[in-house]
Amino acid sequence: MAPFPCETGRVAHRAAGASGDASCSQNRQPGLRGGVSPDGRFLATADRTGGVRLWDPATRQPVGEPLTGHTKEVFAVVFSPDGTVLATASTDGTVQMWVALGTG
């Protein structure tokens, strides 16, 4: 079972007047973004297509199903300090937040 199930992902905020594109994306190189959970148990990666995936750094294997919801490049991936929430931000104008199973 995935620690951050897809069904808990939701749009937490849409910027007022967001057209789906963020001007800051024009000056960045496309590619993977990532973050490591505070306890080091998970690596979260995101790509320019909107895909987000959790990995087990020890085994280098994916954990659970991909997290979906963004429709454009994900440019930020961050875990909360206690590791119970994963937040991602996209050039589609949304921030998505996933709560770990058993914590919310």
PDB file of N, CA and C in Angstrom:
ATOM      1  N   MET A   1       0.836  -1.178   0.000  1.00  0.00           N
ATOM      2  CA  MET A   1       0.000   0.000   0.000  1.00  0.00           C
ATOM      3  C   MET A   1       0.887   1.249   0.000  1.00  0.00           C
ATOM      4  N   ALA A   2       0.517   2.217  -0.785  1.00  0.00           N
ATOM      5  CA  ALA A   2       1.295   3.454  -0.903  1.00  0.00           C
ATOM      6  C   ALA A   2       1.136   4.305   0.351  1.00  0.00           C
ATOM      7  N   PRO A   3       2.231   4.897   0.836  1.00  0.00           N
ATOM      8  CA  PRO A   3       2.138   5.732   2.020  1.00  0.00           C
ATOM      9  C   PRO A   3       1.415   7.050   1.757  1.00  0.00           C
ATOM     10  N   PHE A   4       1.402   7.521   0.526  1.00  0.00           N
ATOM     11  CA  PHE A   4       0.685   8.736   0.136  1.00  0.00           C
ATOM     12  C   PHE A   4      -0.252   8.364  -1.001  1.00  0.00           C
ATOM     13  N   PRO A   5      -1.452   7.877  -0.695  1.00  0.00           N
ATOM     14  CA  PRO A   5      -2.340   7.384  -1.742  1.00  0.00           C
ATOM     15  C   PRO A   5      -2.864   8.501  -2.643  1.00  0.00           C
ATOM     16  N   CYS A   6      -3.048   8.173  -3.917  1.00  0.00           N
ATOM     17  CA  CYS A   6      -3.521   9.158  -4.895  1.00  0.00           C
ATOM     18  C   CYS A   6      -4.839   9.795  -4.498  1.00  0.00           C
ATOM     19  N   GLU A   7      -5.715   9.020  -3.892  1.00  0.00           N
ATOM     20  CA  GLU A   7      -7.037   9.567  -3.592  1.00  0.00           C
ATOM     21  C   GLU A   7      -7.012  10.679  -2.542  1.00  0.00           C
ATOM     22  N   THR A   8      -5.908  10.849  -1.821  1.00  0.00           N
ATOM     23  CA  THR A   8      -5.838  11.946  -0.860  1.00  0.00           C
ATOM     24  C   THR A   8      -5.307  13.221  -1.489  1.00  0.00           C
ATOM     25  N   GLY A   9      -4.825  13.138  -2.748  1.00  0.00           N
ATOM     26  CA  GLY A   9      -4.338  14.341  -3.431  1.00  0.00           C
ATOM     27  C   GLY A   9      -5.499  15.251  -3.780  1.00  0.00           C
ATOM     28  N   ARG A  10      -5.304  16.536  -3.599  1.00  0.00           N
ATOM     29  CA  ARG A  10      -6.354  17.499  -3.943  1.00  0.00           C
ATOM     30  C   ARG A  10      -5.690  18.827  -4.253  1.00  0.00           C
ATOM     31  N   VAL A  11      -6.405  19.638  -5.003  1.00  0.00           N
ATOM     32  CA  VAL A  11      -5.911  20.979  -5.273  1.00  0.00           C
ATOM     33  C   VAL A  11      -6.087  21.782  -3.996  1.00  0.00           C
ATOM     34  N   ALA A  12      -4.996  22.236  -3.422  1.00  0.00           N
ATOM     35  CA  ALA A  12      -5.045  22.981  -2.173  1.00  0.00           C
ATOM     36  C   ALA A  12      -5.231  24.467  -2.429  1.00  0.00           C
ATOM     37  N   HIS A  13      -4.738  24.949  -3.554  1.00  0.00           N
ATOM     38  CA  HIS A  13      -4.852  26.370  -3.858  1.00  0.00           C
ATOM     39  C   HIS A  13      -4.627  26.583  -5.338  1.00  0.00           C
ATOM     40  N   ARG A  14      -5.416  27.408  -5.941  1.00  0.00           N
ATOM     41  CA  ARG A  14      -5.192  27.836  -7.315  1.00  0.00           C
ATOM     42  C   ARG A  14      -5.000  29.341  -7.257  1.00  0.00           C
ATOM     43  N   ALA A  15      -3.897  29.785  -7.789  1.00  0.00           N
ATOM     44  CA  ALA A  15      -3.589  31.207  -7.767  1.00  0.00           C
ATOM     45  C   ALA A  15      -4.673  31.989  -8.494  1.00  0.00           C
ATOM     46  N   ALA A  16      -5.048  33.125  -7.923  1.00  0.00           N
ATOM     47  CA  ALA A  16      -6.071  33.970  -8.525  1.00  0.00           C
ATOM     48  C   ALA A  16      -5.655  34.344  -9.939  1.00  0.00           C
ATOM     49  N   GLY A  17      -6.529  34.117 -10.888  1.00  0.00           N
ATOM     50  CA  GLY A  17      -6.248  34.469 -12.271  1.00  0.00           C
ATOM     51  C   GLY A  17      -5.267  33.557 -12.970  1.00  0.00           C
ATOM     52  N   ALA A  18      -4.967  32.407 -12.359  1.00  0.00           N
ATOM     53  CA  ALA A  18      -3.985  31.495 -12.959  1.00  0.00           C
ATOM     54  C   ALA A  18      -4.489  30.998 -14.300  1.00  0.00           C
ATOM     55  N   SER A  19      -3.627  31.073 -15.292  1.00  0.00           N
ATOM     56  CA  SER A  19      -3.981  30.605 -16.632  1.00  0.00           C
ATOM     57  C   SER A  19      -3.484  29.188 -16.860  1.00  0.00           C
ATOM     58  N   GLY A  20      -2.758  28.671 -15.912  1.00  0.00           N
ATOM     59  CA  GLY A  20      -2.190  27.336 -16.060  1.00  0.00           C
ATOM     60  C   GLY A  20      -0.694  27.366 -16.265  1.00  0.00           C
ATOM     61  N   ASP A  21      -0.155  28.499 -16.667  1.00  0.00           N
ATOM     62  CA  ASP A  21       1.278  28.619 -16.853  1.00  0.00           C
ATOM     63  C   ASP A  21       1.856  29.550 -15.806  1.00  0.00           C
ATOM     64  N   ALA A  22       3.037  29.219 -15.329  1.00  0.00           N
ATOM     65  CA  ALA A  22       3.734  30.090 -14.382  1.00  0.00           C
ATOM     66  C   ALA A  22       4.923  30.708 -15.096  1.00  0.00           C
ATOM     67  N   SER A  23       5.069  32.007 -15.007  1.00  0.00           N
ATOM     68  CA  SER A  23       6.127  32.683 -15.744  1.00  0.00           C
ATOM     69  C   SER A  23       7.512  32.235 -15.305  1.00  0.00           C
ATOM     70  N   CYS A  24       7.660  31.773 -14.060  1.00  0.00           N
ATOM     71  CA  CYS A  24       8.978  31.346 -13.593  1.00  0.00           C
ATOM     72  C   CYS A  24       9.470  30.110 -14.336  1.00  0.00           C
ATOM     73  N   SER A  25       8.584  29.349 -14.955  1.00  0.00           N
ATOM     74  CA  SER A  25       9.016  28.139 -15.643  1.00  0.00           C
ATOM     75  C   SER A  25       9.792  28.441 -16.911  1.00  0.00           C
ATOM     76  N   GLN A  26       9.688  29.645 -17.444  1.00  0.00           N
ATOM     77  CA  GLN A  26      10.354  29.972 -18.693  1.00  0.00           C
ATOM     78  C   GLN A  26      11.865  30.062 -18.541  1.00  0.00           C
ATOM     79  N   ASN A  27      12.367  30.272 -17.342  1.00  0.00           N
ATOM     80  CA  ASN A  27      13.791  30.449 -17.136  1.00  0.00           C
ATOM     81  C   ASN A  27      14.475  29.252 -16.497  1.00  0.00           C
ATOM     82  N   ARG A  28      13.781  28.116 -16.443  1.00  0.00           N
ATOM     83  CA  ARG A  28      14.354  26.924 -15.830  1.00  0.00           C
ATOM     84  C   ARG A  28      14.604  25.854 -16.876  1.00  0.00           C
ATOM     85  N   GLN A  29      15.566  25.005 -16.588  1.00  0.00           N
ATOM     86  CA  GLN A  29      15.795  23.843 -17.435  1.00  0.00           C
ATOM     87  C   GLN A  29      14.775  22.775 -17.057  1.00  0.00           C
ATOM     88  N   PRO A  30      14.109  22.158 -18.027  1.00  0.00           N
ATOM     89  CA  PRO A  30      13.154  21.103 -17.699  1.00  0.00           C
ATOM     90  C   PRO A  30      13.870  19.865 -17.182  1.00  0.00           C
ATOM     91  N   GLY A  31      13.182  19.072 -16.420  1.00  0.00           N
ATOM     92  CA  GLY A  31      13.757  17.832 -15.913  1.00  0.00           C
ATOM     93  C   GLY A  31      13.121  17.429 -14.608  1.00  0.00           C
ATOM     94  N   LEU A  32      13.761  16.545 -13.917  1.00  0.00           N
ATOM     95  CA  LEU A  32      13.231  16.030 -12.660  1.00  0.00           C
ATOM     96  C   LEU A  32      13.415  17.009 -11.519  1.00  0.00           C
ATOM     97  N   ARG A  33      12.459  17.012 -10.616  1.00  0.00           N
ATOM     98  CA  ARG A  33      12.554  17.718  -9.342  1.00  0.00           C
ATOM     99  C   ARG A  33      12.395  16.648  -8.276  1.00  0.00           C
ATOM    100  N   GLY A  34      12.911  16.886  -7.083  1.00  0.00           N
ATOM    101  CA  GLY A  34      12.775  15.864  -6.065  1.00  0.00           C
ATOM    102  C   GLY A  34      12.955  16.381  -4.660  1.00  0.00           C
ATOM    103  N   GLY A  35      12.565  15.545  -3.721  1.00  0.00           N
ATOM    104  CA  GLY A  35      12.718  15.847  -2.315  1.00  0.00           C
ATOM    105  C   GLY A  35      12.803  14.560  -1.519  1.00  0.00           C
ATOM    106  N   VAL A  36      13.489  14.618  -0.401  1.00  0.00           N
ATOM    107  CA  VAL A  36      13.657  13.454   0.465  1.00  0.00           C
ATOM    108  C   VAL A  36      12.884  13.681   1.754  1.00  0.00           C
ATOM    109  N   SER A  37      12.181  12.659   2.213  1.00  0.00           N
ATOM    110  CA  SER A  37      11.443  12.771   3.467  1.00  0.00           C
ATOM    111  C   SER A  37      12.422  12.982   4.615  1.00  0.00           C
ATOM    112  N   PRO A  38      11.979  13.648   5.690  1.00  0.00           N
ATOM    113  CA  PRO A  38      12.883  13.946   6.809  1.00  0.00           C
ATOM    114  C   PRO A  38      13.561  12.715   7.407  1.00  0.00           C
ATOM    115  N   ASP A  39      12.883  11.582   7.401  1.00  0.00           N
ATOM    116  CA  ASP A  39      13.478  10.363   7.964  1.00  0.00           C
ATOM    117  C   ASP A  39      14.299   9.586   6.936  1.00  0.00           C
ATOM    118  N   GLY A  40      14.338  10.069   5.687  1.00  0.00           N
ATOM    119  CA  GLY A  40      15.120   9.425   4.651  1.00  0.00           C
ATOM    120  C   GLY A  40      14.502   8.178   4.053  1.00  0.00           C
ATOM    121  N   ARG A  41      13.271   7.857   4.438  1.00  0.00           N
ATOM    122  CA  ARG A  41      12.634   6.633   3.952  1.00  0.00           C
ATOM    123  C   ARG A  41      12.088   6.752   2.540  1.00  0.00           C
ATOM    124  N   PHE A  42      11.790   7.974   2.097  1.00  0.00           N
ATOM    125  CA  PHE A  42      11.183   8.166   0.780  1.00  0.00           C
ATOM    126  C   PHE A  42      11.867   9.282   0.009  1.00  0.00           C
ATOM    127  N   LEU A  43      11.941   9.073  -1.296  1.00  0.00           N
ATOM    128  CA  LEU A  43      12.362  10.095  -2.237  1.00  0.00           C
ATOM    129  C   LEU A  43      11.154  10.354  -3.123  1.00  0.00           C
ATOM    130  N   ALA A  44      10.761  11.603  -3.281  1.00  0.00           N
ATOM    131  CA  ALA A  44       9.664  11.956  -4.178  1.00  0.00           C
ATOM    132  C   ALA A  44      10.263  12.655  -5.387  1.00  0.00           C
ATOM    133  N   THR A  45       9.884  12.204  -6.578  1.00  0.00           N
ATOM    134  CA  THR A  45      10.349  12.840  -7.799  1.00  0.00           C
ATOM    135  C   THR A  45       9.155  13.332  -8.600  1.00  0.00           C
ATOM    136  N   ALA A  46       9.398  14.386  -9.361  1.00  0.00           N
ATOM    137  CA  ALA A  46       8.362  14.948 -10.222  1.00  0.00           C
ATOM    138  C   ALA A  46       9.006  15.330 -11.541  1.00  0.00           C
ATOM    139  N   ASP A  47       8.201  15.354 -12.589  1.00  0.00           N
ATOM    140  CA  ASP A  47       8.760  15.652 -13.900  1.00  0.00           C
ATOM    141  C   ASP A  47       7.974  16.734 -14.622  1.00  0.00           C
ATOM    142  N   ARG A  48       8.417  17.057 -15.810  1.00  0.00           N
ATOM    143  CA  ARG A  48       7.801  18.153 -16.554  1.00  0.00           C
ATOM    144  C   ARG A  48       6.447  17.792 -17.153  1.00  0.00           C
ATOM    145  N   THR A  49       6.039  16.526 -17.061  1.00  0.00           N
ATOM    146  CA  THR A  49       4.728  16.132 -17.564  1.00  0.00           C
ATOM    147  C   THR A  49       3.656  16.173 -16.475  1.00  0.00           C
ATOM    148  N   GLY A  50       4.048  16.475 -15.231  1.00  0.00           N
ATOM    149  CA  GLY A  50       3.101  16.496 -14.123  1.00  0.00           C
ATOM    150  C   GLY A  50       3.111  15.245 -13.282  1.00  0.00           C
ATOM    151  N   GLY A  51       3.961  14.285 -13.627  1.00  0.00           N
ATOM    152  CA  GLY A  51       4.025  13.038 -12.871  1.00  0.00           C
ATOM    153  C   GLY A  51       4.793  13.188 -11.570  1.00  0.00           C
ATOM    154  N   VAL A  52       4.289  12.536 -10.518  1.00  0.00           N
ATOM    155  CA  VAL A  52       4.947  12.519  -9.203  1.00  0.00           C
ATOM    156  C   VAL A  52       5.019  11.062  -8.763  1.00  0.00           C
ATOM    157  N   ARG A  53       6.196  10.655  -8.264  1.00  0.00           N
ATOM    158  CA  ARG A  53       6.361   9.265  -7.836  1.00  0.00           C
ATOM    159  C   ARG A  53       7.203   9.217  -6.575  1.00  0.00           C
ATOM    160  N   LEU A  54       6.844   8.265  -5.704  1.00  0.00           N
ATOM    161  CA  LEU A  54       7.626   7.989  -4.498  1.00  0.00           C
ATOM    162  C   LEU A  54       8.547   6.808  -4.752  1.00  0.00           C
ATOM    163  N   TRP A  55       9.739   6.881  -4.137  1.00  0.00           N
ATOM    164  CA  TRP A  55      10.740   5.834  -4.278  1.00  0.00           C
ATOM    165  C   TRP A  55      11.277   5.457  -2.909  1.00  0.00           C
ATOM    166  N   ASP A  56      11.745   4.216  -2.809  1.00  0.00           N
ATOM    167  CA  ASP A  56      12.478   3.761  -1.636  1.00  0.00           C
ATOM    168  C   ASP A  56      13.959   3.884  -1.983  1.00  0.00           C
ATOM    169  N   PRO A  57      14.673   4.842  -1.382  1.00  0.00           N
ATOM    170  CA  PRO A  57      16.083   5.022  -1.739  1.00  0.00           C
ATOM    171  C   PRO A  57      16.951   3.788  -1.481  1.00  0.00           C
ATOM    172  N   ALA A  58      16.589   2.998  -0.487  1.00  0.00           N
ATOM    173  CA  ALA A  58      17.395   1.815  -0.152  1.00  0.00           C
ATOM    174  C   ALA A  58      17.315   0.751  -1.238  1.00  0.00           C
ATOM    175  N   THR A  59      16.125   0.558  -1.820  1.00  0.00           N
ATOM    176  CA  THR A  59      15.947  -0.484  -2.838  1.00  0.00           C
ATOM    177  C   THR A  59      15.946   0.070  -4.261  1.00  0.00           C
ATOM    178  N   ARG A  60      15.836   1.394  -4.372  1.00  0.00           N
ATOM    179  CA  ARG A  60      15.744   2.078  -5.675  1.00  0.00           C
ATOM    180  C   ARG A  60      14.517   1.643  -6.456  1.00  0.00           C
ATOM    181  N   GLN A  61      13.472   1.264  -5.736  1.00  0.00           N
ATOM    182  CA  GLN A  61      12.226   0.813  -6.356  1.00  0.00           C
ATOM    183  C   GLN A  61      11.103   1.802  -6.064  1.00  0.00           C
ATOM    184  N   PRO A  62      10.137   1.930  -6.991  1.00  0.00           N
ATOM    185  CA  PRO A  62       8.991   2.799  -6.736  1.00  0.00           C
ATOM    186  C   PRO A  62       8.146   2.256  -5.591  1.00  0.00           C
ATOM    187  N   VAL A  63       7.488   3.156  -4.884  1.00  0.00           N
ATOM    188  CA  VAL A  63       6.595   2.800  -3.785  1.00  0.00           C
ATOM    189  C   VAL A  63       5.182   3.198  -4.188  1.00  0.00           C
ATOM    190  N   GLY A  64       4.295   2.224  -4.285  1.00  0.00           N
ATOM    191  CA  GLY A  64       2.910   2.516  -4.642  1.00  0.00           C
ATOM    192  C   GLY A  64       2.753   2.993  -6.068  1.00  0.00           C
ATOM    193  N   GLU A  65       1.573   3.499  -6.353  1.00  0.00           N
ATOM    194  CA  GLU A  65       1.241   4.008  -7.677  1.00  0.00           C
ATOM    195  C   GLU A  65       1.682   5.462  -7.804  1.00  0.00           C
ATOM    196  N   PRO A  66       1.886   5.947  -9.035  1.00  0.00           N
ATOM    197  CA  PRO A  66       2.214   7.366  -9.209  1.00  0.00           C
ATOM    198  C   PRO A  66       1.105   8.253  -8.646  1.00  0.00           C
ATOM    199  N   LEU A  67       1.493   9.416  -8.148  1.00  0.00           N
ATOM    200  CA  LEU A  67       0.534  10.401  -7.655  1.00  0.00           C
ATOM    201  C   LEU A  67       0.154  11.287  -8.830  1.00  0.00           C
ATOM    202  N   THR A  68      -1.128  11.405  -9.079  1.00  0.00           N
ATOM    203  CA  THR A  68      -1.590  12.129 -10.257  1.00  0.00           C
ATOM    204  C   THR A  68      -2.446  13.316  -9.866  1.00  0.00           C
ATOM    205  N   GLY A  69      -2.608  14.223 -10.789  1.00  0.00           N
ATOM    206  CA  GLY A  69      -3.461  15.384 -10.571  1.00  0.00           C
ATOM    207  C   GLY A  69      -2.954  16.617 -11.283  1.00  0.00           C
ATOM    208  N   HIS A  70      -1.638  16.773 -11.391  1.00  0.00           N
ATOM    209  CA  HIS A  70      -1.103  17.915 -12.120  1.00  0.00           C
ATOM    210  C   HIS A  70      -1.187  17.643 -13.619  1.00  0.00           C
ATOM    211  N   THR A  71      -1.389  18.699 -14.388  1.00  0.00           N
ATOM    212  CA  THR A  71      -1.491  18.550 -15.838  1.00  0.00           C
ATOM    213  C   THR A  71      -0.305  19.143 -16.586  1.00  0.00           C
ATOM    214  N   LYS A  72       0.590  19.819 -15.849  1.00  0.00           N
ATOM    215  CA  LYS A  72       1.787  20.401 -16.460  1.00  0.00           C
ATOM    216  C   LYS A  72       2.977  20.180 -15.533  1.00  0.00           C
ATOM    217  N   GLU A  73       4.121  20.727 -15.921  1.00  0.00           N
ATOM    218  CA  GLU A  73       5.367  20.528 -15.184  1.00  0.00           C
ATOM    219  C   GLU A  73       5.234  20.792 -13.684  1.00  0.00           C
ATOM    220  N   VAL A  74       5.776  19.882 -12.892  1.00  0.00           N
ATOM    221  CA  VAL A  74       5.869  20.070 -11.442  1.00  0.00           C
ATOM    222  C   VAL A  74       7.238  20.671 -11.160  1.00  0.00           C
ATOM    223  N   PHE A  75       7.250  21.841 -10.511  1.00  0.00           N
ATOM    224  CA  PHE A  75       8.518  22.526 -10.277  1.00  0.00           C
ATOM    225  C   PHE A  75       8.950  22.543  -8.828  1.00  0.00           C
ATOM    226  N   ALA A  76       8.128  22.027  -7.914  1.00  0.00           N
ATOM    227  CA  ALA A  76       8.514  21.979  -6.506  1.00  0.00           C
ATOM    228  C   ALA A  76       7.933  20.729  -5.862  1.00  0.00           C
ATOM    229  N   VAL A  77       8.759  20.079  -5.048  1.00  0.00           N
ATOM    230  CA  VAL A  77       8.373  18.885  -4.297  1.00  0.00           C
ATOM    231  C   VAL A  77       8.951  19.043  -2.900  1.00  0.00           C
ATOM    232  N   VAL A  78       8.097  18.981  -1.875  1.00  0.00           N
ATOM    233  CA  VAL A  78       8.604  19.165  -0.517  1.00  0.00           C
ATOM    234  C   VAL A  78       7.772  18.342   0.476  1.00  0.00           C
ATOM    235  N   PHE A  79       8.483  17.756   1.440  1.00  0.00           N
ATOM    236  CA  PHE A  79       7.828  17.057   2.543  1.00  0.00           C
ATOM    237  C   PHE A  79       7.685  18.016   3.710  1.00  0.00           C
ATOM    238  N   SER A  80       6.629  17.843   4.501  1.00  0.00           N
ATOM    239  CA  SER A  80       6.491  18.609   5.738  1.00  0.00           C
ATOM    240  C   SER A  80       7.593  18.189   6.703  1.00  0.00           C
ATOM    241  N   PRO A  81       7.914  19.019   7.696  1.00  0.00           N
ATOM    242  CA  PRO A  81       8.988  18.673   8.640  1.00  0.00           C
ATOM    243  C   PRO A  81       8.783  17.336   9.356  1.00  0.00           C
ATOM    244  N   ASP A  82       7.525  16.967   9.600  1.00  0.00           N
ATOM    245  CA  ASP A  82       7.285  15.687  10.267  1.00  0.00           C
ATOM    246  C   ASP A  82       7.119  14.532   9.272  1.00  0.00           C
ATOM    247  N   GLY A  83       7.190  14.828   7.976  1.00  0.00           N
ATOM    248  CA  GLY A  83       7.129  13.792   6.952  1.00  0.00           C
ATOM    249  C   GLY A  83       5.758  13.239   6.664  1.00  0.00           C
ATOM    250  N   THR A  84       4.696  13.834   7.208  1.00  0.00           N
ATOM    251  CA  THR A  84       3.353  13.285   7.020  1.00  0.00           C
ATOM    252  C   THR A  84       2.625  13.876   5.823  1.00  0.00           C
ATOM    253  N   VAL A  85       3.135  14.960   5.245  1.00  0.00           N
ATOM    254  CA  VAL A  85       2.495  15.594   4.095  1.00  0.00           C
ATOM    255  C   VAL A  85       3.531  15.796   2.996  1.00  0.00           C
ATOM    256  N   LEU A  86       3.133  15.476   1.782  1.00  0.00           N
ATOM    257  CA  LEU A  86       3.941  15.756   0.608  1.00  0.00           C
ATOM    258  C   LEU A  86       3.199  16.814  -0.195  1.00  0.00           C
ATOM    259  N   ALA A  87       3.871  17.910  -0.523  1.00  0.00           N
ATOM    260  CA  ALA A  87       3.259  18.981  -1.316  1.00  0.00           C
ATOM    261  C   ALA A  87       4.026  19.130  -2.618  1.00  0.00           C
ATOM    262  N   THR A  88       3.276  19.355  -3.704  1.00  0.00           N
ATOM    263  CA  THR A  88       3.876  19.593  -5.015  1.00  0.00           C
ATOM    264  C   THR A  88       3.219  20.816  -5.630  1.00  0.00           C
ATOM    265  N   ALA A  89       3.996  21.561  -6.406  1.00  0.00           N
ATOM    266  CA  ALA A  89       3.473  22.748  -7.091  1.00  0.00           C
ATOM    267  C   ALA A  89       3.774  22.613  -8.576  1.00  0.00           C
ATOM    268  N   SER A  90       2.834  23.073  -9.381  1.00  0.00           N
ATOM    269  CA  SER A  90       2.931  22.877 -10.821  1.00  0.00           C
ATOM    270  C   SER A  90       2.693  24.170 -11.582  1.00  0.00           C
ATOM    271  N   THR A  91       3.196  24.186 -12.818  1.00  0.00           N
ATOM    272  CA  THR A  91       2.935  25.329 -13.694  1.00  0.00           C
ATOM    273  C   THR A  91       1.491  25.337 -14.180  1.00  0.00           C
ATOM    274  N   ASP A  92       0.686  24.340 -13.794  1.00  0.00           N
ATOM    275  CA  ASP A  92      -0.739  24.389 -14.110  1.00  0.00           C
ATOM    276  C   ASP A  92      -1.491  25.291 -13.128  1.00  0.00           C
ATOM    277  N   GLY A  93      -0.736  25.904 -12.189  1.00  0.00           N
ATOM    278  CA  GLY A  93      -1.330  26.844 -11.239  1.00  0.00           C
ATOM    279  C   GLY A  93      -1.867  26.201  -9.978  1.00  0.00           C
ATOM    280  N   THR A  94      -1.538  24.920  -9.734  1.00  0.00           N
ATOM    281  CA  THR A  94      -2.062  24.236  -8.554  1.00  0.00           C
ATOM    282  C   THR A  94      -0.949  23.776  -7.628  1.00  0.00           C
ATOM    283  N   VAL A  95      -1.330  23.628  -6.348  1.00  0.00           N
ATOM    284  CA  VAL A  95      -0.513  22.980  -5.340  1.00  0.00           C
ATOM    285  C   VAL A  95      -1.311  21.765  -4.896  1.00  0.00           C
ATOM    286  N   GLN A  96      -0.673  20.611  -4.891  1.00  0.00           N
ATOM    287  CA  GLN A  96      -1.347  19.399  -4.430  1.00  0.00           C
ATOM    288  C   GLN A  96      -0.675  18.938  -3.149  1.00  0.00           C
ATOM    289  N   MET A  97      -1.500  18.407  -2.250  1.00  0.00           N
ATOM    290  CA  MET A  97      -0.982  17.918  -0.967  1.00  0.00           C
ATOM    291  C   MET A  97      -1.523  16.524  -0.727  1.00  0.00           C
ATOM    292  N   TRP A  98      -0.601  15.614  -0.363  1.00  0.00           N
ATOM    293  CA  TRP A  98      -0.980  14.253  -0.029  1.00  0.00           C
ATOM    294  C   TRP A  98      -0.622  14.020   1.427  1.00  0.00           C
ATOM    295  N   VAL A  99      -1.566  13.403   2.158  1.00  0.00           N
ATOM    296  CA  VAL A  99      -1.353  13.078   3.567  1.00  0.00           C
ATOM    297  C   VAL A  99      -1.030  11.600   3.663  1.00  0.00           C
ATOM    298  N   ALA A 100       0.028  11.255   4.413  1.00  0.00           N
ATOM    299  CA  ALA A 100       0.439   9.866   4.569  1.00  0.00           C
ATOM    300  C   ALA A 100      -0.649   9.056   5.252  1.00  0.00           C
ATOM    301  N   LEU A 101      -0.776   7.808   4.863  1.00  0.00           N
ATOM    302  CA  LEU A 101      -1.756   6.908   5.475  1.00  0.00           C
ATOM    303  C   LEU A 101      -1.533   6.834   6.980  1.00  0.00           C
ATOM    304  N   GLY A 102      -2.639   6.842   7.718  1.00  0.00           N
ATOM    305  CA  GLY A 102      -2.561   6.700   9.166  1.00  0.00           C
ATOM    306  C   GLY A 102      -2.192   7.967   9.919  1.00  0.00           C
ATOM    307  N   THR A 103      -2.086   9.108   9.201  1.00  0.00           N
ATOM    308  CA  THR A 103      -1.700  10.347   9.888  1.00  0.00           C
ATOM    309  C   THR A 103      -2.758  11.432   9.787  1.00  0.00           C
ATOM    310  N   GLY A 104      -3.749  11.261   8.986  1.00  0.00           N
ATOM    311  CA  GLY A 104      -4.733  12.326   8.812  1.00  0.00           C
ATOM    312  C   GLY A 104      -6.051  11.770   8.590  1.00  0.00           C
TER     313      GLY A 104
END
